[in-house]
Coordinates of C-alpha atoms in Angstrom, one line a residue:
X7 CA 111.3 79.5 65.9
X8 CA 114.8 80.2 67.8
X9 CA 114.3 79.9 71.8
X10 CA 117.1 81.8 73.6
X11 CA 117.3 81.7 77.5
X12 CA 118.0 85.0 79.8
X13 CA 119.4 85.1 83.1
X14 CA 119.4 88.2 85.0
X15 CA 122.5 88.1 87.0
X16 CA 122.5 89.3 90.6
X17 CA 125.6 91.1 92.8
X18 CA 127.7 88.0 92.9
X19 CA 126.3 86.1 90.9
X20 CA 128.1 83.3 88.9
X21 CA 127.8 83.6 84.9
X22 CA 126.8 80.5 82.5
X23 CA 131.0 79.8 82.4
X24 CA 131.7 81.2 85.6
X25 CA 133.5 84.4 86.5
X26 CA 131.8 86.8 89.4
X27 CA 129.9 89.9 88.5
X28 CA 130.6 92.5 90.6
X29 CA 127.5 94.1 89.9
X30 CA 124.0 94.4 88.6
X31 CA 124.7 93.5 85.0
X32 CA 120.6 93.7 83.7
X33 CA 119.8 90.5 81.1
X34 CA 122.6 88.5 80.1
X35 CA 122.5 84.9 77.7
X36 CA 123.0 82.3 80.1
X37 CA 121.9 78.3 79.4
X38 CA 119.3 76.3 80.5
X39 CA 118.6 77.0 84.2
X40 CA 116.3 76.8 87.5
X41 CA 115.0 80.2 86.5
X42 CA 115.4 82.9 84.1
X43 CA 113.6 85.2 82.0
X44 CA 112.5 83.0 78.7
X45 CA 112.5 84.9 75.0
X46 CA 111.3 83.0 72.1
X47 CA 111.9 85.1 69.2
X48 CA 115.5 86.3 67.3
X49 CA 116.6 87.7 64.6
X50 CA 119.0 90.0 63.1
X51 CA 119.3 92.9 65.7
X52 CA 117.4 95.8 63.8
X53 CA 119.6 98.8 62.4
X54 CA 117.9 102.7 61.6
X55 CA 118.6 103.9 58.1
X56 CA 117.9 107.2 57.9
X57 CA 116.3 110.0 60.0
X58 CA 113.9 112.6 58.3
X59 CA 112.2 115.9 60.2
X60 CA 108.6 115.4 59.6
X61 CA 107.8 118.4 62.3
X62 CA 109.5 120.3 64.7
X63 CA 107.5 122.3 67.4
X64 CA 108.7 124.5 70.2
X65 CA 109.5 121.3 72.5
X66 CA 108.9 118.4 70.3
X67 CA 109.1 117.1 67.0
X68 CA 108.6 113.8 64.8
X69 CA 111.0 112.3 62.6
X70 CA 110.5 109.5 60.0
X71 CA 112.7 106.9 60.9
X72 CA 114.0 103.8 58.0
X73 CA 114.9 100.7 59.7
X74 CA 115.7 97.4 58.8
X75 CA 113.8 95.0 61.1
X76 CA 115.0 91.8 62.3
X77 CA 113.7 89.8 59.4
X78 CA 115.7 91.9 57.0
X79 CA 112.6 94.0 55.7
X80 CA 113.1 98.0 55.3
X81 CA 110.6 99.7 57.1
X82 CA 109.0 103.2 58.0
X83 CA 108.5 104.7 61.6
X84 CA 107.1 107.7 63.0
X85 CA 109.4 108.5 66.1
X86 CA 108.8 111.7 68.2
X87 CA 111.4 113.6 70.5
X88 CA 111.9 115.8 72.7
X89 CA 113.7 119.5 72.1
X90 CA 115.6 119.8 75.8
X91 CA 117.8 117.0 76.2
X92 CA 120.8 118.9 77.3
X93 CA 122.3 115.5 78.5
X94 CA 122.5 112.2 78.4
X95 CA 118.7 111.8 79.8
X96 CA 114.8 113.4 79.1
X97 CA 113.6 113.4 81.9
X98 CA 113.7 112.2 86.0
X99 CA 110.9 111.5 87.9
X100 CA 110.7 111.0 91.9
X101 CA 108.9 108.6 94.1
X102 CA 108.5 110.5 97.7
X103 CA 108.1 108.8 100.8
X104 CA 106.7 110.7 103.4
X105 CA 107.7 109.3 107.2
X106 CA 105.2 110.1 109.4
X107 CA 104.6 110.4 112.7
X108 CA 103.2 106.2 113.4
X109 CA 106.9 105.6 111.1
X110 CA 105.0 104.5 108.6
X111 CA 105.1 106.1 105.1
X112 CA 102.9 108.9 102.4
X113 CA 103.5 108.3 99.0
X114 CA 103.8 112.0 97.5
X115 CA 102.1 112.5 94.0
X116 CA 100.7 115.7 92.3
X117 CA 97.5 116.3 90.5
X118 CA 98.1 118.4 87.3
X119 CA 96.0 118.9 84.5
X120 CA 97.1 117.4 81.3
X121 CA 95.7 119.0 78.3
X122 CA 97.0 116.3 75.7
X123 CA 94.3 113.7 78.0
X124 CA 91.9 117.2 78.8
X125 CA 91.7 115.7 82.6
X126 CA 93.8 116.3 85.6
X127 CA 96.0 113.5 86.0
X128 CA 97.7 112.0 89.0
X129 CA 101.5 111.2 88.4
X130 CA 104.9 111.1 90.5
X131 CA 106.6 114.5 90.4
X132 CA 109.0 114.9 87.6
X133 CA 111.1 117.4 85.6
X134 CA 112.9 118.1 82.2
X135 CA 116.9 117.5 82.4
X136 CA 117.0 121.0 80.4
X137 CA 120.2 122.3 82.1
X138 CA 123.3 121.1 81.1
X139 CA 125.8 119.8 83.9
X140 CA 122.7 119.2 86.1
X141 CA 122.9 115.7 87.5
X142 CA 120.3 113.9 87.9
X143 CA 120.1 113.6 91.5
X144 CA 119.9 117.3 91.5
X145 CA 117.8 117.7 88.9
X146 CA 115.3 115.1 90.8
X147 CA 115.8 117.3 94.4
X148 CA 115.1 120.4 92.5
X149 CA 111.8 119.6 91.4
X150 CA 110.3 117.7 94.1
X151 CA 111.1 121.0 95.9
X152 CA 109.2 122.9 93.5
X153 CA 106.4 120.8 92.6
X154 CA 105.7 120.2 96.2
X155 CA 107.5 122.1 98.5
X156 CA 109.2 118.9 100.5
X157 CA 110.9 119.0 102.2
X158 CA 110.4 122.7 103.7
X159 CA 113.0 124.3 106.2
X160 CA 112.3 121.7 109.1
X161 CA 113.0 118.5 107.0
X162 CA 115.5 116.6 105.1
X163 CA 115.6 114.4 102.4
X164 CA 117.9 110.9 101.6
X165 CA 118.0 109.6 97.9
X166 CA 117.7 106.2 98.5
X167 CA 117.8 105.0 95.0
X168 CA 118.4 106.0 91.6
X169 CA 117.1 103.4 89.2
X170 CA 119.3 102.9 85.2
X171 CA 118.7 104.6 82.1
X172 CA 114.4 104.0 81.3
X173 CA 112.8 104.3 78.4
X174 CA 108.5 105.4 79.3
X175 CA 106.9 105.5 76.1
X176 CA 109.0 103.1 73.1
X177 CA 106.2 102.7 70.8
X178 CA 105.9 106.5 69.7
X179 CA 109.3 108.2 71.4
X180 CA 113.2 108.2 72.1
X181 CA 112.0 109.7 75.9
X182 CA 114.4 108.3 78.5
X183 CA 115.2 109.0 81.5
X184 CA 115.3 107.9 85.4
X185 CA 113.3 107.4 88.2
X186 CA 114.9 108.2 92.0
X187 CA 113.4 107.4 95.1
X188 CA 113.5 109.7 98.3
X189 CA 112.1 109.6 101.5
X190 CA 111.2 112.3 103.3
X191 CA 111.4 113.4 107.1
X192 CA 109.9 116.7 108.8
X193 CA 110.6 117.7 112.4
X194 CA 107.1 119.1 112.2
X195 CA 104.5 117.5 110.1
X196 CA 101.6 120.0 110.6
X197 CA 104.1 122.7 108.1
X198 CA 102.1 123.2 105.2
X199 CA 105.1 122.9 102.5
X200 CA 105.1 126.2 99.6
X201 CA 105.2 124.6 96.2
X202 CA 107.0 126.9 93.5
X203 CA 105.9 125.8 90.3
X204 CA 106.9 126.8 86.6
X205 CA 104.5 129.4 85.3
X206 CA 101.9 128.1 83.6
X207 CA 102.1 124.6 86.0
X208 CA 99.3 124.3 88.7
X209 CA 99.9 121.3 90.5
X210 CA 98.0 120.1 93.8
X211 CA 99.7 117.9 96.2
X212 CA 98.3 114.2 97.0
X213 CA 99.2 112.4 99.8
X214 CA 98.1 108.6 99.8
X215 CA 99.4 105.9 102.7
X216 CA 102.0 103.7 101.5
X217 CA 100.3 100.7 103.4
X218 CA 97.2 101.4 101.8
X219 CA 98.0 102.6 98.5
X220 CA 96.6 100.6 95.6
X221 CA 92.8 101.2 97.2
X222 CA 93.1 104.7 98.1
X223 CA 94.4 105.4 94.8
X224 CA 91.3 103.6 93.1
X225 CA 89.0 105.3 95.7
X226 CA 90.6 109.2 95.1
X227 CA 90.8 109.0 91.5
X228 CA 87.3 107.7 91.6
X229 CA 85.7 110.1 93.6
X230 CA 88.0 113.2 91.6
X231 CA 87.1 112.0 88.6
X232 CA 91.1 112.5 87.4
X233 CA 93.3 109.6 85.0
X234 CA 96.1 107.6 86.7
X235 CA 99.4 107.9 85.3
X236 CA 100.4 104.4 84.2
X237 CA 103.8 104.7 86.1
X238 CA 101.9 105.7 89.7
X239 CA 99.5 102.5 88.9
X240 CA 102.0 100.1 88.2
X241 CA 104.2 101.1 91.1
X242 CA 100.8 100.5 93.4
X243 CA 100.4 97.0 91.3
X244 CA 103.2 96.3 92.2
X245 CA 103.1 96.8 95.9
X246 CA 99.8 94.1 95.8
X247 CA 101.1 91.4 93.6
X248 CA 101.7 89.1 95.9
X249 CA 97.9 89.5 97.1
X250 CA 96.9 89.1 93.8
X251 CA 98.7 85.8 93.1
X252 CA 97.8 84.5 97.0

């Protein structure tokens, strides 16, 4: 079985033969090293075929895709996509930070019911990039304003990151998209903030300390009886697994 070596490169960072990268360059081949992300596998990189409407709904539909895999076999796939792409992304979602009065932070999330799951479910607010031009920045403040109503007249808000292109859910879709996150600040954090959701949308805002997050979370969902969006409980995981491996 082949055994290629990764390196993910950091700002200023030197490659396998040398030469700076200027930025972050994501996975790149690199030889044997003190560290590295390790891939045992290759193959001939995969090519699609063909592309055949199986359905087309009012905002989705599935296509049967032909593919040669990377052993050389011609295969069929069932791919679904999405009918608003006016752009070059799906879809933006928006990780909220709330600075409160003790400095420290809120994680923002609504609770929306999810009839494809038939529970409410507690995700990060998001949108459709449905309007061409939009950016996604824009698309991302947008929103958050309407989901939630952050900031409201008193506050501001500071993009503080905005991640590459994502891909959420490869084994049945072509949905991509990006994730930004913000953090907001209120002059006076008793305003209740006016949500102005789609029709047809009914989202409740959640609050849930940043320093405490992975436990509330358990504990809320728990005693709501609502699913966890995979993407809020890997972002928590991720806050705690340095506890987990201690």
């Amino acid at each position: 079985m082949k055994r290629v070596l990764l390196r993910i490169a950091s700002r200023g960072s030197r490659g396998s033969r040398g030469g700076s990268r200027r930025r972050y360059s994501g996975v790149g081949v690199g030889g044997e090293c003190g560290s590295g992300a390790v891939v045992v596998g290759g193959g001939e990189v995969p090519k699609t075929l063909d592309e055949k409407e199986v359905h087309k709904g009012e905002h989705l539909q599935m296509k049967e895709l032909t593919y040669v895999d990377p052993a050389g076999t011609t295969r069929k796939y069932e791919s679904v996509e999405r009918l608003s792409r006016r752009g070059e992304f799906d879809v933006v979602y928006i990780i909220p930070l709330l600075k409160r009065k003790d400095k420290d932070f809120d994680v923002v999330l609504i609770s929306q019911y999810r009839p494809a799951v038939g529970k409410y479910c507690l995700e990060f607010p998001a949108g459709l990039m449905d309007k061409k031009g939009e950016s996604v920045k824009n698309t991302g403040l947008r929103e958050l304003k309407e989901e939630t109503g952050y900031p409201t007249k008193s506050g501001k808000v500071t993009v503080l990151y905005e991640s590459e292109q994502l891909v959420f859910t490869p084994g049945m879709s072509n949905e991509n998209g990006k994730n930004i996150i913000v953090s907001i600040e209120e002059k006076e954090s008793d305003v209740k903030p006016e949500q102005r959701c789609d029709e047809g949308e009914f989202c409740e805002v959640v609050r849930i300390p940043l320093n405490t997050f992975d436990r509330t979370l358990n504990e809320t969902v728990g005693r709501k009886g609502w699913i966890v969006d995979a993407k809020v409980y890997n972002f928590g995981v991720g806050l705690n697994i340095r506890n987990l491996l201690s």
